[in-house]
PDB file of C-alpha atoms and ligand atoms in Angstrom:
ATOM      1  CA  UNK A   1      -4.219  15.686  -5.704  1.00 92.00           C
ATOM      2  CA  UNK A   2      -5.258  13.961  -2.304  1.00 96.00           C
ATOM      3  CA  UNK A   3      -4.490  10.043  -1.196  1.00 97.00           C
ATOM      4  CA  UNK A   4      -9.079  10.412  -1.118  1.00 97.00           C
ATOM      5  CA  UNK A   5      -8.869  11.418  -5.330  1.00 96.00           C
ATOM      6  CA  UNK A   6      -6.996   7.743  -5.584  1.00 97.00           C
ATOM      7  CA  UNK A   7      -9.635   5.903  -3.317  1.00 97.00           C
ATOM      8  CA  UNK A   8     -12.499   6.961  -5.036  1.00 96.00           C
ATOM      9  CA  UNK A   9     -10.940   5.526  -8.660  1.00 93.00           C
ATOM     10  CA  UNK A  10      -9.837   2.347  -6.716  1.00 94.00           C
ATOM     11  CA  UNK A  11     -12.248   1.465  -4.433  1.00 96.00           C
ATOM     12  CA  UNK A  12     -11.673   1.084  -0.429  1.00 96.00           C
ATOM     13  CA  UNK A  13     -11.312  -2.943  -0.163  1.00 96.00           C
ATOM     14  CA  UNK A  14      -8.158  -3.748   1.565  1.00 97.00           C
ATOM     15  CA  UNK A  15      -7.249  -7.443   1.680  1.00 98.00           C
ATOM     16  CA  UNK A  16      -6.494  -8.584   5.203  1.00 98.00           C
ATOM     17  CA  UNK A  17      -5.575 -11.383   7.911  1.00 98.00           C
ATOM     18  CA  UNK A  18      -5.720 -12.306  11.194  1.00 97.00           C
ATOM     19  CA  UNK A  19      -2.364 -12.427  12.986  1.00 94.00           C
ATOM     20  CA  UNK A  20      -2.350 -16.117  13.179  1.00 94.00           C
ATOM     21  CA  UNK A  21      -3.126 -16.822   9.650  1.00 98.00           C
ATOM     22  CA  UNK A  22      -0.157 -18.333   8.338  1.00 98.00           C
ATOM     23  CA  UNK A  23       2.283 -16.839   5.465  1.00 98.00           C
ATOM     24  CA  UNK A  24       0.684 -19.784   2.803  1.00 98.00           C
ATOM     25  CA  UNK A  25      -2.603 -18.608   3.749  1.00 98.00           C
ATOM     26  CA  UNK A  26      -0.504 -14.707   2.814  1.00 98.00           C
ATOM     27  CA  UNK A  27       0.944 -16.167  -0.359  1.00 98.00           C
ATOM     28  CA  UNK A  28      -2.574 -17.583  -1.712  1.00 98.00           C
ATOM     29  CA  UNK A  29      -4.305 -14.056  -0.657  1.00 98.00           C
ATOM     30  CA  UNK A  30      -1.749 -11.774  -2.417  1.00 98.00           C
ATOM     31  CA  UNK A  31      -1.244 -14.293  -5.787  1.00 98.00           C
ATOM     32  CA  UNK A  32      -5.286 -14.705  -5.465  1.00 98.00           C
ATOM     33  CA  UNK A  33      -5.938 -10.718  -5.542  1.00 97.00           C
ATOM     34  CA  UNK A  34      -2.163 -10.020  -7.621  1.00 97.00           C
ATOM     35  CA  UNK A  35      -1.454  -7.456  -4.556  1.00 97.00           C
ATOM     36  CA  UNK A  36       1.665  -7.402  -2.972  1.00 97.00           C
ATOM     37  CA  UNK A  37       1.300  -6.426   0.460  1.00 98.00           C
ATOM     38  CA  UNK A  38      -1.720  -7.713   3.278  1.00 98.00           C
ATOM     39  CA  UNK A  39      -2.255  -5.922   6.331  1.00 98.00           C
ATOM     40  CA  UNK A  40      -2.516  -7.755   9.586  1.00 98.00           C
ATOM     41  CA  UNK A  41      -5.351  -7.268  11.845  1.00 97.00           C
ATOM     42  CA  UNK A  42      -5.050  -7.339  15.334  1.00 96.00           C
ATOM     43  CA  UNK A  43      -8.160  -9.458  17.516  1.00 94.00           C
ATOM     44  CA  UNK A  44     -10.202  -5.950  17.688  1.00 92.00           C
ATOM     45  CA  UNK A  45      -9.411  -4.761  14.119  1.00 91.00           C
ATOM     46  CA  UNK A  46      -6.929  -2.446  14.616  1.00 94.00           C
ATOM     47  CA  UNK A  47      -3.744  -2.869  12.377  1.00 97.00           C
ATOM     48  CA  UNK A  48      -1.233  -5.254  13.743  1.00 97.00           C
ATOM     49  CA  UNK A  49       1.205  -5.226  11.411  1.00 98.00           C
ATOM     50  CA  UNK A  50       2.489  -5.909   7.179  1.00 98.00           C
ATOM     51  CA  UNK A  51       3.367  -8.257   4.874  1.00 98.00           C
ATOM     52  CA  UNK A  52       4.330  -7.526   1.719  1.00 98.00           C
ATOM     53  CA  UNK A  53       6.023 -10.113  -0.605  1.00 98.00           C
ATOM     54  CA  UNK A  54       9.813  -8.846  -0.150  1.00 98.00           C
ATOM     55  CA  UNK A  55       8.866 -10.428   3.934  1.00 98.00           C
ATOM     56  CA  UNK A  56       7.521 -13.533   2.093  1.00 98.00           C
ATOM     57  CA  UNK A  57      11.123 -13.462   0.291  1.00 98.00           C
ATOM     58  CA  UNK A  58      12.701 -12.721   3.405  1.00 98.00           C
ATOM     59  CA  UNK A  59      11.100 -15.567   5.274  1.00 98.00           C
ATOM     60  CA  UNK A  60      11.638 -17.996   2.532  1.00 98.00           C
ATOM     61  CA  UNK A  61      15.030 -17.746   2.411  1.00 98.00           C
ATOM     62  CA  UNK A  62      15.762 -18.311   6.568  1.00 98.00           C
ATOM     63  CA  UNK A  63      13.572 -20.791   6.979  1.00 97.00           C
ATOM     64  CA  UNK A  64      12.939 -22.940   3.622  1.00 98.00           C
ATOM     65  CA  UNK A  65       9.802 -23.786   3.031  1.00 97.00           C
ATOM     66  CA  UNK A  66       8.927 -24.578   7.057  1.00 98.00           C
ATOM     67  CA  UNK A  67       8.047 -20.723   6.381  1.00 98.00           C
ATOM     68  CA  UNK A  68       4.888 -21.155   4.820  1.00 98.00           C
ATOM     69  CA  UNK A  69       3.074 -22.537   7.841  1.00 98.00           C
ATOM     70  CA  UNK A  70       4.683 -19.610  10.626  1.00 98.00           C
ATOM     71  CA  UNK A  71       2.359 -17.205  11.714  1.00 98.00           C
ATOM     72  CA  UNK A  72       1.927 -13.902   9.612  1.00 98.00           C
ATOM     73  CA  UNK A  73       2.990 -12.198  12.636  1.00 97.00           C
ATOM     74  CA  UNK A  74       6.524 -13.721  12.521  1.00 97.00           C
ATOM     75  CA  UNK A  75       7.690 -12.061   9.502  1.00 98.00           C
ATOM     76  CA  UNK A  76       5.397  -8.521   8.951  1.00 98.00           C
ATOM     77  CA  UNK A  77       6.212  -5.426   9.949  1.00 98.00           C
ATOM     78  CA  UNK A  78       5.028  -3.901  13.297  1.00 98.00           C
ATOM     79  CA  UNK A  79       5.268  -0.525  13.069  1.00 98.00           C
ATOM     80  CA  UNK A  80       3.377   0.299  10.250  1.00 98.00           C
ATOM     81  CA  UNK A  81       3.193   4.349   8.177  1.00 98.00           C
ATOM     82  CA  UNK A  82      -0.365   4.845   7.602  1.00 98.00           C
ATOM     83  CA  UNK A  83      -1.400   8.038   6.057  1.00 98.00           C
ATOM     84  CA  UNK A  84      -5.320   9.518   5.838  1.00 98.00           C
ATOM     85  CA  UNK A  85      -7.301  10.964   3.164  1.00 97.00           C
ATOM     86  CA  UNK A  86      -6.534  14.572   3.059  1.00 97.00           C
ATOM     87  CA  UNK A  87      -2.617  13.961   2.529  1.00 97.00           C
ATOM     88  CA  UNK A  88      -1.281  14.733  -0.702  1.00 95.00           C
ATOM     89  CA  UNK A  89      -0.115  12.093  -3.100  1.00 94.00           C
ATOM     90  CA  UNK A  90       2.946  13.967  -3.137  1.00 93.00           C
ATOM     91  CA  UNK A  91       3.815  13.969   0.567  1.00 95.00           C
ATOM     92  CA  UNK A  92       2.683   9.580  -0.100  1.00 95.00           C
ATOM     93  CA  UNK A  93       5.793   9.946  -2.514  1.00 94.00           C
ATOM     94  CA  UNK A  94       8.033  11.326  -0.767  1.00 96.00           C
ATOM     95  CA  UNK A  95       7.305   8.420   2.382  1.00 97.00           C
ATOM     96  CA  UNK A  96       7.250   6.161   0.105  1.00 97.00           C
ATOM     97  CA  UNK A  97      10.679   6.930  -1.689  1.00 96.00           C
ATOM     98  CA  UNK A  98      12.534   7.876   1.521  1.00 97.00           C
ATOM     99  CA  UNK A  99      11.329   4.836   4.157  1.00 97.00           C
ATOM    100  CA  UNK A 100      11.832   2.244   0.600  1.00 97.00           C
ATOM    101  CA  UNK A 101       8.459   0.884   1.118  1.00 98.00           C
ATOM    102  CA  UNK A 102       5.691   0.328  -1.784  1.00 98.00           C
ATOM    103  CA  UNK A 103       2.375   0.357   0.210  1.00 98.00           C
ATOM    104  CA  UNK A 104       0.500   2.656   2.720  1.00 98.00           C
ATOM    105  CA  UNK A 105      -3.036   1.648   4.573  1.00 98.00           C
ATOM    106  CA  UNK A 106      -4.900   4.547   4.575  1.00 98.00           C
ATOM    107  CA  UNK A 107      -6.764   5.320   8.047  1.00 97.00           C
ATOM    108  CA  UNK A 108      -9.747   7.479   9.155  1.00 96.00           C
ATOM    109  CA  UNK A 109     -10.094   9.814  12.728  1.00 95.00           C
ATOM    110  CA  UNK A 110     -11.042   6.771  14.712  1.00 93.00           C
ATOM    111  CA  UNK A 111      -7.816   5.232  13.167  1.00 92.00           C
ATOM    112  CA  UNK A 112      -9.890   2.360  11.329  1.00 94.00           C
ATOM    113  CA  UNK A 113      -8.307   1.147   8.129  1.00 96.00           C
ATOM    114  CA  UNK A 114      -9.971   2.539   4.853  1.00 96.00           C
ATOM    115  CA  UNK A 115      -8.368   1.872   1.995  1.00 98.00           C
ATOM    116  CA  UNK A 116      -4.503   1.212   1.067  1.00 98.00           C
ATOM    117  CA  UNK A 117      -2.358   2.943  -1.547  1.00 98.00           C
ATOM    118  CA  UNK A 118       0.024   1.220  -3.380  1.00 97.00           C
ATOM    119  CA  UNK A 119       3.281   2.407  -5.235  1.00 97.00           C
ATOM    120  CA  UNK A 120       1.597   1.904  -8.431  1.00 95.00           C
ATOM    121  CA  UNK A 121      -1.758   4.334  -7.652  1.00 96.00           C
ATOM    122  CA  UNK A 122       0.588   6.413  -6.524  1.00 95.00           C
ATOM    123  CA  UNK A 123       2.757   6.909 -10.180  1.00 94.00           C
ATOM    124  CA  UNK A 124      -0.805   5.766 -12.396  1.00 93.00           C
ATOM    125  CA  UNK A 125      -2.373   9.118 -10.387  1.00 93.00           C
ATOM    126  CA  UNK A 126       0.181  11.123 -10.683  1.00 90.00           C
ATOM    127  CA  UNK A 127       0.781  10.481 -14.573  1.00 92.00           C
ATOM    128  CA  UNK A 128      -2.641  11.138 -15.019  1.00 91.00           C
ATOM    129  CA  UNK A 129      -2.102  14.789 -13.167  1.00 89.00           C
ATOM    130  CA  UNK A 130       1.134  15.554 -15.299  1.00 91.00           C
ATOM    131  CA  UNK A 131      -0.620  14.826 -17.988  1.00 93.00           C
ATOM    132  CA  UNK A 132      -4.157  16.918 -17.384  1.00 90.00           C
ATOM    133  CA  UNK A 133      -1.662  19.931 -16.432  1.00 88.00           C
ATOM    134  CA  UNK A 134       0.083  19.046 -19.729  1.00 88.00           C
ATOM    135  CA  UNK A 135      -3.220  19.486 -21.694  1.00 88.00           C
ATOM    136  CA  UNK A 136      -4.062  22.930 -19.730  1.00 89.00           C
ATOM    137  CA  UNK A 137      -0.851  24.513 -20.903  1.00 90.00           C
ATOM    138  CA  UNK A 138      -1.062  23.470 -24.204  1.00 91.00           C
ATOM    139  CA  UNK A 139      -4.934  24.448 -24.220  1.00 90.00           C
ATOM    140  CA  UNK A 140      -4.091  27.722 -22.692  1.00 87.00           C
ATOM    141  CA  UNK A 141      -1.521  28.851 -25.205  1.00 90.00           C
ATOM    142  CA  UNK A 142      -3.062  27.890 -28.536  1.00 87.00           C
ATOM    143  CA  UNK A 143      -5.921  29.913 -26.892  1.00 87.00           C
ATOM    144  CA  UNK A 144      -3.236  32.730 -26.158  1.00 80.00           C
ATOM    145  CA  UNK A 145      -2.015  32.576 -29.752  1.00 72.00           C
TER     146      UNK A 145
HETATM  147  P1  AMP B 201       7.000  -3.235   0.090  1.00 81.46           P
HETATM  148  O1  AMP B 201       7.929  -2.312  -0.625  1.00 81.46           O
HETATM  149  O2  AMP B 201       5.666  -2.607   0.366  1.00 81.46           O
HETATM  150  O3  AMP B 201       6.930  -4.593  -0.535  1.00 81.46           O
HETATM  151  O4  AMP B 201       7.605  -3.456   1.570  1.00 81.46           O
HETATM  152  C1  AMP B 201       8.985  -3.508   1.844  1.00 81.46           C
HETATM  153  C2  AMP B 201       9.146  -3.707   3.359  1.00 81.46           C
HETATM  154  O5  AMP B 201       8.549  -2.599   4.050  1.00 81.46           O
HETATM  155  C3  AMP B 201       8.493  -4.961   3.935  1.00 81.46           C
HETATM  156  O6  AMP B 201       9.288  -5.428   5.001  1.00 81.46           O
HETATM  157  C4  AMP B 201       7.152  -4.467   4.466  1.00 81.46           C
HETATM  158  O7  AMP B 201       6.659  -5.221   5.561  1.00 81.46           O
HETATM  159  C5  AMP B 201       7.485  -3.055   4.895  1.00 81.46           C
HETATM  160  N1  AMP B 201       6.368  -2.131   4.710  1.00 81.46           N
HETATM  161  C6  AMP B 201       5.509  -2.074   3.655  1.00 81.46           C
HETATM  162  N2  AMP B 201       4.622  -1.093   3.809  1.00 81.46           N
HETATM  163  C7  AMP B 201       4.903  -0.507   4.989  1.00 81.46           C
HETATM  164  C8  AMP B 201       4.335   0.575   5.735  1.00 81.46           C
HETATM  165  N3  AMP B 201       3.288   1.281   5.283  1.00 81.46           N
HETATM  166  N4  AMP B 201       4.877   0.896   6.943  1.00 81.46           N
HETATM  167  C9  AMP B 201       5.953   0.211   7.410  1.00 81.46           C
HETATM  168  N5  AMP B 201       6.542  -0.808   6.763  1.00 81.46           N
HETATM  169  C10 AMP B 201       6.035  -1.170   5.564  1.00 81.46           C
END
C-alpha cells in the first residue's frame, strides 16, 4: 500500500498558515478542523515549517499565555520530513516511529504540498490491509479444503 492509496480515501486538503499568523490563530485552526499539526507556508508557498500541538504545549509552558499571540514561526519546526506519493505506508511507519513525529506533508516533483498523512491514516490504512490479507488467507484455505 502507497502514501497515494491513503490520499485518495482522505482527500488532499491540508490546513495551512502563513508564517506570521500567530499560534491563537494555530490553536483555533487545529481545534476548528480537530487536526493536530498545520503546516507553515512560506511567502511563495513553499513549506516553511510545522506546528503540531506538542509545539503549542511546548510554547505554552515557556511563555504563559503571551504565547498565543508569537508568530507561528517561533515555535514550528523548520526542517520538515515530507514524503511523496509512491512511498509505501510502511517506509511512512517506520519515519514516523523512529524521528517520534505523528504527521508527514506529502509533496509532488515540483515539491508543492499535496496532501498530509497523519499517524492515524497511517494505522486506520494499515488495519484495513491486515485485515483484507486476513480475509484472503482465510478465503484461500476454505477454498483449499
Ligand atoms: P507531532 O508528533 O506530529 O505532534 O510532532 C511532534 C514534533 O515533531 C513537533 O515539534 C513537530 O513540530 C515536529 N514534527 C511533526 N511533523 C514533522 C515532520 N514531518 N518533520 C519534522 N518535524 C515534524
Amino acid at each position: 500500500m502507497q502514501v497515494t492509496d491513503i490520499l485518495r480515501a482522505k482527500g488532499r486538503d491540508v490546513m495551512s498558515l502563513p508564517a506570521d499568523a500567530n499560534i491563537l490563530d494555530a490553536v483555533v485552526l487545529l481545534a476548528a478542523k480537530r487536526i493536530g499539526a498545520v503546516v507553515v507556508k512560506d511567502t511563495s508557498g513553499g513549506i516553511a515549517g510545522i506546528l503540531s500541538e506538542r509545539d503549542v504545549i511546548r510554547a505554552l509552558a515557556t511563555e504563559n499565555v503571551r504565547a498565543l499571540v508569537l508568530p507561528v514561526a517561533t515555535y514550528m519546526t523548520r526542517a520538515v520530513a515530507t514524503c511523496t506519493e509512491t512511498d509505501s505506508v510502511e517506509a511512512l511507519m517506520e519515519m514516523m516511529t523512529q524521528r517520534r513525529f505523528r504527521h508527514v506533508p506529502v509533496v509532488d516533483d515540483a515539491s508543492q504540498l499535496c496532501g498530509i498523512v497523519s499517524i492515524g491514516d497511517v494505522v486506520k490504512a494499515h488495519v484495513e490491509e491486515t485485515t483484507r490479507e486476513a480475509s484472503n488467507l482465510r478465503e484461500f484455505i476454505g477454498a483449499a479444503g
